[in-house]
Short mmCIF file of C-alpha atoms in Angstrom, two decimals:
data_model
loop_
_atom_site.label_atom_id
_atom_site.label_comp_id
_atom_site.label_asym_id
_atom_site.label_seq_id
_atom_site.Cartn_x
_atom_site.Cartn_y
_atom_site.Cartn_z
CA MET E 1 -2.20 -10.54 19.57
CA CYS E 2 -3.88 -11.45 16.26
CA LEU E 3 -3.07 -15.14 16.54
CA VAL E 4 -4.83 -15.53 19.95
CA CYS E 5 -8.04 -13.83 18.89
CA LEU E 6 -8.01 -17.12 16.84
CA LEU E 7 -8.87 -18.83 20.33
CA ASP E 8 -12.03 -18.81 21.96
CA MET E 9 -11.37 -15.18 24.61
CA PRO E 10 -13.63 -13.39 26.81
CA TYR E 11 -14.59 -10.43 25.09
CA GLY E 12 -12.58 -8.46 27.37
CA TYR E 13 -9.75 -9.34 25.30
CA TYR E 14 -10.86 -8.35 21.89
CA GLN E 15 -11.70 -5.00 23.16
CA ILE E 16 -8.37 -4.50 24.24
CA TYR E 17 -7.22 -6.21 21.00
CA ARG E 18 -9.38 -3.56 19.27
CA PHE E 19 -7.68 -0.09 20.57
CA SER E 20 -4.08 -1.35 20.49
CA ALA E 21 -4.34 -2.19 17.25
CA THR E 22 -5.76 0.74 16.01
CA LEU E 23 -3.10 2.45 17.23
CA ILE E 24 -0.37 0.13 15.71
CA PHE E 25 -1.97 0.63 12.80
CA PHE E 26 -2.97 4.01 12.56
CA TYR E 27 0.92 4.40 13.50
CA LEU E 28 1.94 2.12 10.49
CA ALA E 29 -0.17 4.70 8.44
CA TYR E 30 1.78 7.40 9.72
CA SER E 31 4.99 5.78 9.64
CA GLU E 32 4.51 4.27 5.92
CA GLU E 33 3.17 7.92 4.78
CA ASP E 34 6.15 7.61 2.23
CA LYS E 35 4.64 4.67 0.80
CA LYS E 36 1.07 5.36 -0.31
CA GLY E 37 0.30 1.67 -1.01
CA TRP E 38 1.32 0.57 2.85
CA MET E 39 -0.11 3.39 4.02
CA ILE E 40 -3.44 2.60 2.79
CA VAL E 41 -3.25 -1.24 3.69
CA TRP E 42 -2.49 0.39 8.02
CA GLY E 43 -5.14 3.04 7.82
CA ILE E 44 -8.21 1.00 6.28
CA SER E 45 -6.95 -1.82 8.82
CA GLY E 46 -7.22 0.72 11.28
CA LEU E 47 -10.93 1.74 10.42
CA ILE E 48 -12.02 -2.21 10.60
CA VAL E 49 -10.57 -2.89 13.92
CA GLN E 50 -11.33 0.35 15.30
CA PRO E 51 -13.45 0.25 18.81
CA PHE E 52 -15.95 3.01 18.62
CA PHE E 53 -18.02 2.09 15.50
CA LYS E 54 -17.59 -1.71 15.49
CA LEU E 55 -18.39 -3.57 11.81
CA ALA E 56 -20.16 -6.79 12.40
CA LEU E 57 -18.10 -8.98 10.39
CA GLY E 58 -18.61 -12.60 10.95
CA ARG E 59 -16.05 -14.69 13.22
CA ASP E 60 -14.67 -16.15 9.77
CA ILE E 61 -14.07 -13.20 7.94
CA TRP E 62 -12.21 -11.76 11.47
CA ASN E 63 -10.49 -15.09 11.68
CA PHE E 64 -9.15 -14.63 8.25
CA LEU E 65 -8.15 -10.97 8.76
CA ASP E 66 -5.95 -11.80 11.74
CA ILE E 67 -4.29 -14.53 9.88
CA VAL E 68 -3.37 -11.41 7.18
CA TRP E 69 -2.55 -9.07 9.86
CA ALA E 70 -0.06 -11.48 11.60
CA ILE E 71 1.49 -12.48 8.02
CA LEU E 72 1.97 -9.11 7.11
#
């Protein structure tokens, strides 16, 4: 889903992505609670993509983050 965000998709896709990515990132943070570094990475990632208080990052920054998350 992260890599599809690099394309020009309808806004609804990004909303679905935000909800699902938030759930996945917080689940990963919970499952990595014994590894504090990864727990922090996934928790911050979940806060960045959460759909309730949207961060107004530029398209370039979102694309960079999507590539990083796809790699991780």
